[in-house]
Coordinates of C-alpha atoms and ligand atoms in Angstrom, one line a residue:
X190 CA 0.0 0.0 0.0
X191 CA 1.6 3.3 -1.0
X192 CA 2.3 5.2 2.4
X193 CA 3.1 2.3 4.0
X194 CA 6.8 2.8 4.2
X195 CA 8.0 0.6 1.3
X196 CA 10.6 2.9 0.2
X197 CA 12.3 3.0 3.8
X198 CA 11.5 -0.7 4.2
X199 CA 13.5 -1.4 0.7
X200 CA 16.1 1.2 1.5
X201 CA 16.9 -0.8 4.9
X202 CA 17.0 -3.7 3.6
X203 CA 19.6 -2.5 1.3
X204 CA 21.5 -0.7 3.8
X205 CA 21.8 -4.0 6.0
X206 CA 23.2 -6.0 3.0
X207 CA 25.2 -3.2 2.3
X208 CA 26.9 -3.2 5.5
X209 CA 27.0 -6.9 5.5
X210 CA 29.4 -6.1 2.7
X211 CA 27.6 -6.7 -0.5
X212 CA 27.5 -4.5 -3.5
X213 CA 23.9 -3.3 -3.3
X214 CA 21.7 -1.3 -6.1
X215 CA 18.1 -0.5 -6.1
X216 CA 15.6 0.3 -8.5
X217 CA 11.8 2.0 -8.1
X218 CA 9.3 1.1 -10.3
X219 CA 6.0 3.7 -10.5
X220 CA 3.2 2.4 -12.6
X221 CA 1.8 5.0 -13.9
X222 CA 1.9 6.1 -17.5
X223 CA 4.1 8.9 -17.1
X224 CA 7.7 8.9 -18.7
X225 CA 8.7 10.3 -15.2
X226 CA 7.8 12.3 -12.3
X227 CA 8.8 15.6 -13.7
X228 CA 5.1 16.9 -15.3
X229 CA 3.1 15.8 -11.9
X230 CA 2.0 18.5 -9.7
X231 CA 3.6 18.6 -6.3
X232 CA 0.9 18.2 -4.2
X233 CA -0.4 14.7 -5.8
X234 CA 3.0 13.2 -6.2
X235 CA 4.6 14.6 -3.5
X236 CA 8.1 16.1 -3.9
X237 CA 10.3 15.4 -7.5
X238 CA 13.6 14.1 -7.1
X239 CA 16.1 14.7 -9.0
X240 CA 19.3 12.4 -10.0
X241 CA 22.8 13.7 -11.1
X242 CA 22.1 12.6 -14.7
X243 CA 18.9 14.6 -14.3
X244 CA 16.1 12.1 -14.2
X245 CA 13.3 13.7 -12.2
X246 CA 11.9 10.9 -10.6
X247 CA 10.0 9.4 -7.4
X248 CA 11.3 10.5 -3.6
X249 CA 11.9 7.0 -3.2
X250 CA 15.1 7.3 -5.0
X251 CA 16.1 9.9 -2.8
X252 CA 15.5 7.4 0.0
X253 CA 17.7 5.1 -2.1
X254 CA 20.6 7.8 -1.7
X255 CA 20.4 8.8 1.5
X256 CA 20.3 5.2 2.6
X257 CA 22.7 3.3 0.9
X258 CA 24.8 6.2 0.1
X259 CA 25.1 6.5 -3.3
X260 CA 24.4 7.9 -6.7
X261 CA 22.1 6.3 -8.5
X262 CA 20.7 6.8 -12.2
X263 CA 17.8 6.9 -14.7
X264 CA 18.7 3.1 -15.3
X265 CA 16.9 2.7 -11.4
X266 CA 13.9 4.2 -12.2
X267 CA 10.9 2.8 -14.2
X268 CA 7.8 3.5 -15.3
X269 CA 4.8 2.0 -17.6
X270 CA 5.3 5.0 -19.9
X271 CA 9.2 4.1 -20.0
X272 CA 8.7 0.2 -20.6
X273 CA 6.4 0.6 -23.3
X274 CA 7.5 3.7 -25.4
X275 CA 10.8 1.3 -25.5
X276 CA 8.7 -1.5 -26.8
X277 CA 7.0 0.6 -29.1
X278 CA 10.4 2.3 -30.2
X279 CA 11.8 -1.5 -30.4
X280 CA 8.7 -2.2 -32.3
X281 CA 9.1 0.3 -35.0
X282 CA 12.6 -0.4 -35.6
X283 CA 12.0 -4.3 -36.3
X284 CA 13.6 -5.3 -33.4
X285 CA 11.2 -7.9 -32.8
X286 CA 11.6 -9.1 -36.4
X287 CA 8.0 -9.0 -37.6
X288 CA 6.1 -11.0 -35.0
X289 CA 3.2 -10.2 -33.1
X290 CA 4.4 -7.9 -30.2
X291 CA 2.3 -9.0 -27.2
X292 CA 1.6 -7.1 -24.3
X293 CA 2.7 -10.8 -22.2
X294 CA 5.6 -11.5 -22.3
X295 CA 7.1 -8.5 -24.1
X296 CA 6.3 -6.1 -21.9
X297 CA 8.0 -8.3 -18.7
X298 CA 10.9 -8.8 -20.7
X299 CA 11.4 -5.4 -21.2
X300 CA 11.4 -4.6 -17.5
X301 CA 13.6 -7.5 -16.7
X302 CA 16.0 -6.5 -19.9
X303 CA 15.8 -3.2 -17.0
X304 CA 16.4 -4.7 -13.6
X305 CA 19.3 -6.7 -15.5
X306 CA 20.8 -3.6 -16.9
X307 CA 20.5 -1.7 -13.3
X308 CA 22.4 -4.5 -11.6
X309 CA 25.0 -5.0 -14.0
X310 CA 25.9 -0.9 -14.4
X311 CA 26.5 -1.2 -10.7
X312 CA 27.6 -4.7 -11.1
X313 CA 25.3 -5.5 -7.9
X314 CA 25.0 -8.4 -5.5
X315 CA 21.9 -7.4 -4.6
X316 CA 19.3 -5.5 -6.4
X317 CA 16.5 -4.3 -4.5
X318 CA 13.3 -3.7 -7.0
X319 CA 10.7 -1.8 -5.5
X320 CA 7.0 -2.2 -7.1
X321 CA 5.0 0.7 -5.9
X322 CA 1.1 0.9 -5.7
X323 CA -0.8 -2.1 -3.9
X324 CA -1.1 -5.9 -4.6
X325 CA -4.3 -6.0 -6.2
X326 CA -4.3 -3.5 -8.0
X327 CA -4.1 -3.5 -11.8
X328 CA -1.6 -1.1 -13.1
X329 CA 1.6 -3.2 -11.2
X330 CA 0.3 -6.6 -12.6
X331 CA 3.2 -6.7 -15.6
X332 CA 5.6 -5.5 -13.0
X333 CA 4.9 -8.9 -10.9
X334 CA 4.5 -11.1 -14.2
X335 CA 8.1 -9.7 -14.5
X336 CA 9.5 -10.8 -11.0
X337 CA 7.2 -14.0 -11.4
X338 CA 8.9 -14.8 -14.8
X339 CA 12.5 -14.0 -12.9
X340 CA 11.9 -16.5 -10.3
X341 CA 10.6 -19.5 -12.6
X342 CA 14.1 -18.9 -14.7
X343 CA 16.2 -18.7 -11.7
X344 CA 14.7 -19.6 -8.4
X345 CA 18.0 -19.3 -6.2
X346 CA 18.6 -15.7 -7.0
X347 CA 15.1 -13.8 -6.7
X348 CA 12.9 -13.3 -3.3
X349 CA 10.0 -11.5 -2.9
X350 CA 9.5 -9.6 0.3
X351 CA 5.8 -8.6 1.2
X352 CA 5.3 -5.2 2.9
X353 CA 2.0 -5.1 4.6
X354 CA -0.1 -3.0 7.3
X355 CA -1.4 -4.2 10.0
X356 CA -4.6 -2.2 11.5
X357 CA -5.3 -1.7 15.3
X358 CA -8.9 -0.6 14.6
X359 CA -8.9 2.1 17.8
X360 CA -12.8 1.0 18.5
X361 CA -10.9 -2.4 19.1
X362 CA -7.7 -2.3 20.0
X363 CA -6.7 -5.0 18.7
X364 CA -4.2 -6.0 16.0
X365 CA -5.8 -7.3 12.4
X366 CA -3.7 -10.0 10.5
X367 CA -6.8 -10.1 7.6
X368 CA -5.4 -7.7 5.8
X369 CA -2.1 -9.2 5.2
X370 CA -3.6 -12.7 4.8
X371 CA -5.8 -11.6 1.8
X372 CA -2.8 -9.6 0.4
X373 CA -1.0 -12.8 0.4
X374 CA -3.3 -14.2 -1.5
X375 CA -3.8 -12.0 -4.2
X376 CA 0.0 -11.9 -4.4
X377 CA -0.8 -16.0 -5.0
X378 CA -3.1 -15.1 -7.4
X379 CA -0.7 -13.6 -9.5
X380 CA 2.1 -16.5 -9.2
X381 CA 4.1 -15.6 -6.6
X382 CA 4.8 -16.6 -2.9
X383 CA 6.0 -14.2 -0.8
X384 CA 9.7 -15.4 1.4
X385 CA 9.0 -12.7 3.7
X386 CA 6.5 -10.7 5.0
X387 CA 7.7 -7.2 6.7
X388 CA 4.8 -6.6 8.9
X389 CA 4.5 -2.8 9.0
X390 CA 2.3 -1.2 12.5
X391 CA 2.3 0.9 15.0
X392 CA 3.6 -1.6 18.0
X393 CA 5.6 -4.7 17.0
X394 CA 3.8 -7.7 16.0
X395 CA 3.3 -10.6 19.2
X396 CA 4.0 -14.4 19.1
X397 CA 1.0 -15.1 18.7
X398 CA 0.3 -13.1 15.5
X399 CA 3.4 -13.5 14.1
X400 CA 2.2 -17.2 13.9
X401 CA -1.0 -16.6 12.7
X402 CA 0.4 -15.0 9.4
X403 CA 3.4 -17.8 9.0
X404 CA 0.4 -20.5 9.2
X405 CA -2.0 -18.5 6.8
X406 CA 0.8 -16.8 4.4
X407 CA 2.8 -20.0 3.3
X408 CA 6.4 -18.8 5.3
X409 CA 8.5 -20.0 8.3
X410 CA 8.2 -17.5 11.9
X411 CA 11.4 -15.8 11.2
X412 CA 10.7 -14.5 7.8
X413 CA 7.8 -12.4 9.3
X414 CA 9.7 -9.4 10.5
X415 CA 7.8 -7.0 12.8
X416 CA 8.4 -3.5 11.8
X417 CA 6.7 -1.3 14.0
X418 CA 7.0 2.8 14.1
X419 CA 9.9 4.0 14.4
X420 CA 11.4 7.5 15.8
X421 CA 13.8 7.6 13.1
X422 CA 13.4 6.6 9.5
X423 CA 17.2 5.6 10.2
X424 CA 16.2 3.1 12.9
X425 CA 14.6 0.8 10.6
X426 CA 17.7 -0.8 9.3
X427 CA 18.8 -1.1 12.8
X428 CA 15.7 -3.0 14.0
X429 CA 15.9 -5.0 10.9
X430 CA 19.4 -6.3 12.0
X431 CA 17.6 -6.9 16.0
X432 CA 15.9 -9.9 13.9
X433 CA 18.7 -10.6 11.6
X434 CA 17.2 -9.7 8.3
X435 CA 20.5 -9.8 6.9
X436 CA 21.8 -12.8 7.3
X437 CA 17.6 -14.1 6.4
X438 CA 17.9 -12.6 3.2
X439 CA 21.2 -14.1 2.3
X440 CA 20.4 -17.1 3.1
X441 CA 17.6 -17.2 0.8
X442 CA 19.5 -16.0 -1.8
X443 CA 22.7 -18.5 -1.6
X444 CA 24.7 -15.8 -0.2
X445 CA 25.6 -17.0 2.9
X446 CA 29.2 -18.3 2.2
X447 CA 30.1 -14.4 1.9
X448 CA 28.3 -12.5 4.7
X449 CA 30.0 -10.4 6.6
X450 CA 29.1 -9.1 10.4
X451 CA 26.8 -5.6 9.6
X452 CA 28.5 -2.5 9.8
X453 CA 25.7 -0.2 11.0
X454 CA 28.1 1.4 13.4
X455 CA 28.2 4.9 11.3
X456 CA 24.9 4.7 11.0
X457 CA 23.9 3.9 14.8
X458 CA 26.1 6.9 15.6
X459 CA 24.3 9.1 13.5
X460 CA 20.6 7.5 15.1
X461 CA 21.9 7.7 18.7
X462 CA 23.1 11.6 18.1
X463 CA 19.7 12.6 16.5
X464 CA 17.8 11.0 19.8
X465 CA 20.7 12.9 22.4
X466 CA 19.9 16.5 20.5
X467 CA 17.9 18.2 23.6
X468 CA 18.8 22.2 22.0
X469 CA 16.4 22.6 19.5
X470 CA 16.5 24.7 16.2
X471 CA 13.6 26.3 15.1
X472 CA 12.9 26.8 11.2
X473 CA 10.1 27.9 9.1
X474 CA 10.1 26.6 5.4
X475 CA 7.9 29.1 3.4
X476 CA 6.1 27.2 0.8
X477 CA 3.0 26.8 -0.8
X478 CA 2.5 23.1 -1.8
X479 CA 1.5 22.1 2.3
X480 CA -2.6 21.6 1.5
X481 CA -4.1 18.4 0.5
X482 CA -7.6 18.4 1.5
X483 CA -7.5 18.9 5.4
X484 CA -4.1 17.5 5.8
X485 CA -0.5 19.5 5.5
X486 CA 1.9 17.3 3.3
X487 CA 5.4 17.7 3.7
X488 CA 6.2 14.8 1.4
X489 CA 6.6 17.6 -1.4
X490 CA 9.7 19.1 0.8
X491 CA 11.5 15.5 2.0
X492 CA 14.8 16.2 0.9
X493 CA 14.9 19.4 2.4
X494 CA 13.6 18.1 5.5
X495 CA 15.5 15.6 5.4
X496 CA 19.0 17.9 5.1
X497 CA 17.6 20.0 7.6
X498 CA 17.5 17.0 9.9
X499 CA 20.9 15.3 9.0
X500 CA 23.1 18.6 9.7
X501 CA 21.1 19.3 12.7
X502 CA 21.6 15.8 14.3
X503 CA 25.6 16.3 13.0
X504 CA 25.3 19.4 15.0
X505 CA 24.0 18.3 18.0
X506 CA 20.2 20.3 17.7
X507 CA 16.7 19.1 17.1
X508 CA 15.6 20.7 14.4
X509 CA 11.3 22.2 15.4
X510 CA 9.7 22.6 11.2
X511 CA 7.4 24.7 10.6
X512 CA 5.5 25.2 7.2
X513 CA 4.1 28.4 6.6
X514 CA 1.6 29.0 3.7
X515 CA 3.4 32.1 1.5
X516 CA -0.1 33.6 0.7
X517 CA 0.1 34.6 4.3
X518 CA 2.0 37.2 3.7
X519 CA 0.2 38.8 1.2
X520 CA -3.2 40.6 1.6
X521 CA -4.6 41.9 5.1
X522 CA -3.0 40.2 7.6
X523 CA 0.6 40.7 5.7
X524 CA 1.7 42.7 8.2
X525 CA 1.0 40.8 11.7
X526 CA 2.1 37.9 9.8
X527 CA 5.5 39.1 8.7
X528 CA 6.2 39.6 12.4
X529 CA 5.7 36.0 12.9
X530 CA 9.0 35.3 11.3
X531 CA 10.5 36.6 14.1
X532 CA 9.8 33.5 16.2
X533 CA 12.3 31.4 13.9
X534 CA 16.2 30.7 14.6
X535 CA 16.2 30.6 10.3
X536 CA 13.8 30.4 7.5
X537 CA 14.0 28.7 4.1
X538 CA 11.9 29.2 0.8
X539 CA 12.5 25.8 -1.4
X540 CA 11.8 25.7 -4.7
X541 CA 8.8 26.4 -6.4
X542 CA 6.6 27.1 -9.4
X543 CA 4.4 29.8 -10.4
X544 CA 2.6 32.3 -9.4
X545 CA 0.5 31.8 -6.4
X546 CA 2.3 32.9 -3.4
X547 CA 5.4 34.6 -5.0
X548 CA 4.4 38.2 -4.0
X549 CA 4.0 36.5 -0.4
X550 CA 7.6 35.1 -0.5
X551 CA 9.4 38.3 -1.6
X552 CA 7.5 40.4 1.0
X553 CA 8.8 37.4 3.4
X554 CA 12.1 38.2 2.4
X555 CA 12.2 41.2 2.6
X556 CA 11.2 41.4 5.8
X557 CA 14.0 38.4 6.8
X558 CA 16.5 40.6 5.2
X559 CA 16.2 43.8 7.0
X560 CA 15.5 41.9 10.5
X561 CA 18.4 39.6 9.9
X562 CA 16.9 36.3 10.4
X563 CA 18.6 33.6 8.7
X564 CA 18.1 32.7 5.7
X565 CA 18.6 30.0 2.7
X566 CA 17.0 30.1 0.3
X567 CA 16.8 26.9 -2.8
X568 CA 16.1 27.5 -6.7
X569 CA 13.1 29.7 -6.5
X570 CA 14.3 30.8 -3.3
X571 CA 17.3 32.3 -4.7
X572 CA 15.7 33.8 -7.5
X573 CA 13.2 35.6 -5.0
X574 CA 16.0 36.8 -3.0
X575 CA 17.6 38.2 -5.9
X576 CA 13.6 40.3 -7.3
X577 CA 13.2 41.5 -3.6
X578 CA 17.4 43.2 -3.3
X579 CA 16.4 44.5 -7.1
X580 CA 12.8 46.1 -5.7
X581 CA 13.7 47.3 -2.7
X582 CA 17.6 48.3 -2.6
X583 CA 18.5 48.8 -6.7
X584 CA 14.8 50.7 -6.3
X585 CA 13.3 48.7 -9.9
X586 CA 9.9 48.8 -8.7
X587 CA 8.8 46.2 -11.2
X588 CA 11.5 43.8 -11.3
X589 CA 10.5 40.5 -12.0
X590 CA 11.2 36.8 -12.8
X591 CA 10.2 36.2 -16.6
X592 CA 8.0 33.2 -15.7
X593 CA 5.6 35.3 -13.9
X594 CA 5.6 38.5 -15.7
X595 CA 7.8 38.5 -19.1
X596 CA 6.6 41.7 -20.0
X597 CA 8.0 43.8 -17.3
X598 CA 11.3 46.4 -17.6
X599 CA 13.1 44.8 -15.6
X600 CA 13.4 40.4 -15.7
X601 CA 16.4 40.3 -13.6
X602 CA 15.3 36.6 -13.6
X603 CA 14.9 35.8 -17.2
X604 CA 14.6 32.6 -19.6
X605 CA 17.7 31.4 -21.2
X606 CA 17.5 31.4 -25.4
X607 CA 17.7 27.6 -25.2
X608 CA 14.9 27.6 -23.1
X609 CA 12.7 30.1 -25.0
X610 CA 13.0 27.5 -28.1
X611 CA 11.9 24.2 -26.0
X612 CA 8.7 26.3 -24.6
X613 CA 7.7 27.6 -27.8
X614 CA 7.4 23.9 -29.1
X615 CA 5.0 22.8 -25.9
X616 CA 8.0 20.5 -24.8
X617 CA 7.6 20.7 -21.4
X618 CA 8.8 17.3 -19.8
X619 CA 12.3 17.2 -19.2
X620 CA 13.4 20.0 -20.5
X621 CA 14.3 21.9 -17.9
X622 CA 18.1 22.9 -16.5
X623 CA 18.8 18.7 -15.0
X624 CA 20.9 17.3 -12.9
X625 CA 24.3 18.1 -11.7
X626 CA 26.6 21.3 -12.9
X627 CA 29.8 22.4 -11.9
X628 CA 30.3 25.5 -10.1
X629 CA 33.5 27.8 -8.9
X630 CA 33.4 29.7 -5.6
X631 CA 34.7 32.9 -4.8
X632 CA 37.6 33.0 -2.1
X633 CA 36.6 34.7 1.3
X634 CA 32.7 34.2 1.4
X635 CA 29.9 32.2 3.1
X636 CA 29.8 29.6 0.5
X637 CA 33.6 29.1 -0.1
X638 CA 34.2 28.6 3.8
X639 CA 30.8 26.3 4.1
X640 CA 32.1 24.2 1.2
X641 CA 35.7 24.3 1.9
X642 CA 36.7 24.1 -1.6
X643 CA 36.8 25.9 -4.7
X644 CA 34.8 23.4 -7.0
X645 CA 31.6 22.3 -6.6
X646 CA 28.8 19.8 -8.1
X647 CA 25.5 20.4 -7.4
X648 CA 22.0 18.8 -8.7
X649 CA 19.5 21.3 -10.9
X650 CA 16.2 22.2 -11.8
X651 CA 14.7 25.2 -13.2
X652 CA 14.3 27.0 -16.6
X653 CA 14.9 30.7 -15.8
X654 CA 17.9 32.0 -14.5
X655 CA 19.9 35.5 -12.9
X656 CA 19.3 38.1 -16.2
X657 CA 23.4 38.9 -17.0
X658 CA 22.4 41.8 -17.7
X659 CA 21.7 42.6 -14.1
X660 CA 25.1 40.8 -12.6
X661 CA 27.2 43.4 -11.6
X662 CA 24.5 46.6 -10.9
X663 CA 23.3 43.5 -8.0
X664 CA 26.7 42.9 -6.9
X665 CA 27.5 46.8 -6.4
X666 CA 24.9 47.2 -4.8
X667 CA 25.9 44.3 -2.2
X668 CA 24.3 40.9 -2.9
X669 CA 27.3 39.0 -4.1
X670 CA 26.8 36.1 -6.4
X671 CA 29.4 33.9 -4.6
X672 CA 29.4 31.0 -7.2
X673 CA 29.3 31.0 -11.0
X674 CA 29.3 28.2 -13.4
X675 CA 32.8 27.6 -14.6
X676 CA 32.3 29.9 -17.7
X677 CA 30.8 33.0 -15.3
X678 CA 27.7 32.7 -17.7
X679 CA 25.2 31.3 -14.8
X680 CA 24.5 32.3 -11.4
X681 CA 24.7 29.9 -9.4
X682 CA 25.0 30.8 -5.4
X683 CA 24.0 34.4 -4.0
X684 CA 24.4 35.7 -0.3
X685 CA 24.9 38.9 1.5
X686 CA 28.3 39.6 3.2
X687 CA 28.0 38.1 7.0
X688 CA 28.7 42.2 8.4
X689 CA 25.4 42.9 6.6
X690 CA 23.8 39.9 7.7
X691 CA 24.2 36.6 9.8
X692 CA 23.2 34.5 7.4
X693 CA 21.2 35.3 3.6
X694 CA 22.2 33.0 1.2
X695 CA 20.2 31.5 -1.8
X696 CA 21.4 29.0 -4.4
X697 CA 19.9 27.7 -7.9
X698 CA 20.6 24.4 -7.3
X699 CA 19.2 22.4 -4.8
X700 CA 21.8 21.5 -2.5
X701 CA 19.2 19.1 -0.6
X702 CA 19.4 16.7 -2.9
X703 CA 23.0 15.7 -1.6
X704 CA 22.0 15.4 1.7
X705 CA 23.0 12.4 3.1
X706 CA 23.1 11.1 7.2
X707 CA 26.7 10.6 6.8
X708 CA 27.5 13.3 4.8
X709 CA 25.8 16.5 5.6
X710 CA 25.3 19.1 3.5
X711 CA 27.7 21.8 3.6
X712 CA 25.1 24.7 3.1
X713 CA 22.6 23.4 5.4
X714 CA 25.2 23.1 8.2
X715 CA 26.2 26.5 7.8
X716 CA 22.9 27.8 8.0
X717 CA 22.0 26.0 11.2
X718 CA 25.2 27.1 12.7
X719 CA 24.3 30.6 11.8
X720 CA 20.6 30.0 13.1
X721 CA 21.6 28.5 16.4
X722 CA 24.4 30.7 16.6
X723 CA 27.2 27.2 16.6
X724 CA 31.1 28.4 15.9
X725 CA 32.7 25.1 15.9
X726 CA 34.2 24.4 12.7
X727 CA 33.7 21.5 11.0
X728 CA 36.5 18.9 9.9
X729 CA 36.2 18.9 6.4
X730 CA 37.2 22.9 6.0
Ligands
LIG23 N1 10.4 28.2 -11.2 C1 11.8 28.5 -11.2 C2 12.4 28.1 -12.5 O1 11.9 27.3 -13.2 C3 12.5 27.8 -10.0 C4 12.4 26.3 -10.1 C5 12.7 25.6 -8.8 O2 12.6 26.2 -7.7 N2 13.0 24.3 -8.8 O3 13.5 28.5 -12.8

């Protein structure tokens, strides 16, 4: 069931064989039709990740990252729209040399021709494939055909692991092993026998239950692993490892003869720091995709959550997030609003499409700027930063980003000519600035002292960008663009110097897509340091 925590349960279970020293890769699979996550509003998919070849894909694969530590590529991620507009494309071209092209097997074989190709470009041990949506349902169907067909060719090297949820109806108070049973059998339904069933609830599952499902499911006790909430998304591989998943899973697979005793250490150190933090950090992250319905959702921010969380924990704080609507500071109450901000040790405006809201973000920033409150801001968040210093301190009354208003004076963001062309044509899926870039830094600023180094890489993803034109008017007048691309073309990273301010910096990348527990982000450590006031210096500068 999607929600359930399948990502986290597939990126555990690839952490544990990672640190049982395997070479581990995983892959995500959505089923739905589009090509990838890149078109889909925010608020229904929830945030878009994006790889350092540029794929924009599901926040599972930034799970994947932070997890196992690695980068992965398009090659990991999978859709229906990818598997068939390659069977099509295979079509056309007569690869299939003039036979009928059916939708079983050819479509399977095209997702296993995937899964192979993933495993063998990180020439894997393990491959973890994750197939979202629910058993049941029709859209993942070819996706298990796919695994089903894997196991029949080679039994010893594929196991299917179940994630299910089991209710405790509040009116009864009572745990419900139903569910999982009648998942289990429309799994059987479709050929395949789960070899382990990773029981997802709110408490851990009892004998007695645990039993219950072995009998009715088709598996042995110890391959029902009870995987109850959790305080940290990072404790899951370490509970995992209390019931020896590790060394369950390599057994199954014929691995056994090369297991290794887990090396979670790093990653316990990390857990047990996060759970010691007592000082806490306040920030506010000024957005606008928080409302679904009666619920917030800050799924469409989990990377920068999630960075917000690993360089608080490396510093010793608890980070306190708050998500503030930007159309709160526009309108009637702007005003008693504004002073809100206040009440934050920093605030951050992510990235971010469109109009609604933006007149709400400048004005917040504006108002961060002269009260010196910190601030980072990401992609749009640069950008704003960079209209509000040309309003209110160059004095261009109407300057503007080009996406919102193309017709005003003054676009000191603007659309490059590139990009003018591929939105004149309708192209709008991946066509954006993707994936990683080089920058340079200058010496003596924020930036240059947060990074500790000269050259950077950092993941994109926008279409406008700083105006040239406007480059060295902003600079004179104080806000420094502190990193360039190599060529000095793009602007890449601008802040105000730290006697102005304690801490203003925005970037056009999105640094929080680096993020990882046991690597921090750079940026995001320097602006908590600046918000909780911290001067220890880190290591690595
Ligand atoms: N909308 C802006 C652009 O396309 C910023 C995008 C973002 O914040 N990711 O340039």
């Amino acid at each position: 069931m999607s929600g359930v925590g399948k990502g986290i349960a597939s990126s555990s279970v690839g952490t544990i064989m990672k640190a049982r020293g395997f070479k581990v890769t995983a892959i995500k699979i959505d089923p739905y039709i589009n090509i990838d996550a890149g078109t889909m509003n925010p608020t229904e998919h929830g945030e878009v990740f994006v790889l350092r070849d540029g794929d924009e894909c599901d926040q599972d694969m930034g799970n994947y990252e932070r997890f196992l530590d690695v980068n992965l590529s398009r090659t990991n991620y999978m859709t229906t729209g990818r598997v068939y507009q390659e069977v099509i494309r295979k079509e056309r071209s007569m690869h299939y040399g003039g036979r009928n092209v059916e939708v079983v097997p050819d479509v399977p074989e095209e997702v296993i021709r995937r899964i192979k190709k993933a495993s063998e470009e990180y020439d894997a041990d393990v491959t973890i494939v994750e197939i979202g949506g629910t058993i049941g349902e029709y859209q993942n169907i070819l996706f298990l055909e796919a695994g089903r067909m894997m196991k029949v060719k080679n039994p010893k090297d594929v196991m299917f692991i179940m994630v299910s949820y089991l209710p405790i109806p509040s009116k009864l108070g009572e745990m419900k092993t139903k569910p999982t049973q009648y998942a289990s059998r429309s799994l059987n339904s479709a050929g395949i026998q789960a070899d382990m069933i990773i029981a997802r609830s709110d408490v851990a599952l009892d004998k007695k239950r645990k039993d219950k499902i072995a009998t009715f499911c088709n598996i042995s006790p110890e391959y029902v692993i009870s995987a109850p909430d959790v305080e940290s998304i990072y404790d899951v591989p370490i509970n995992f490892e209390r019931d020896s998943l590790g060394a369950l899973i390599a057994d199954k697979l014929g691995l056994n003869h090369r297991l290794r005793p887990t090396e979670l250490s790093q990653l316990e150190s990390f857990v047990n720091k996060s759970k010691k933090a007592k000082d806490r950090v306040s920030i506010a992250i000024v957005g606008k995709y928080f409302a679904s319905g009666d619920f917030v959702l800050s799924d469409v921010y989990i990377s920068v959550i999630e960075a917000l969380k690993i360089s608080s924990y490396y510093l010793g704080v608890k980070p306190e997030i708050h998500y503030l609507d930007s159309e709160e500071f526009e309108g009637e109450n702007k005003d008693k609003n504004l002073k809100k901000l206040k009440n934050y040790d920093g605030v951050i405006v992510p990235g971010g499409f469109g109009a609604r809201g933006i007149e709400g973000k400048i004005n917040a920033v504006e108002f961060i700027r002269k009260n010196k409150i910190p601030y980072l801001g990401l992609c749009y968040g640069m950008q704003i930063a960079v209209i509000e210093f040309a309003r209110n301190v160059l004095g261009l009354k109407d300057a503007a980003t080009a996406e919102i208003n193309p017709k005003s004076k003054n676009c000191v963001i603007d659309i490059m000519p590139e990009q003018k062309e591929i939105l004149k044509k309708g192209e709008y899926g991946n066509t954006m600035r993707l994936g990683a870039y080089p920058a340079v830094i200058k010496d003596g600023t924020i930036a240059r002292r947060a990074y500790g180094k000269k050259e950077i890489s950092e993941r994109h993803r926008h279409r406008y960008e700083v105006n040239p034109e406007y480059v060295e008017k902003i600079n004179t007048a104080g806000l420094l663009f502190s990193g360039t691309s190599p060529d000095g073309r793009l602007m890449e990273i601008a802040e105000l110097p730290e006697d102005k301010h304690p801490f203003f910096l925005g970037t056009q990348f999105h640094p929080e897509f680096q993020a990882r527990p046991l690597h921090p982000h750079p940026l995001f450590t320097a602006f908590i340091k600046a918000a909780k006031n911290i001067t220890k210096t880190d290591k690595n500068n």
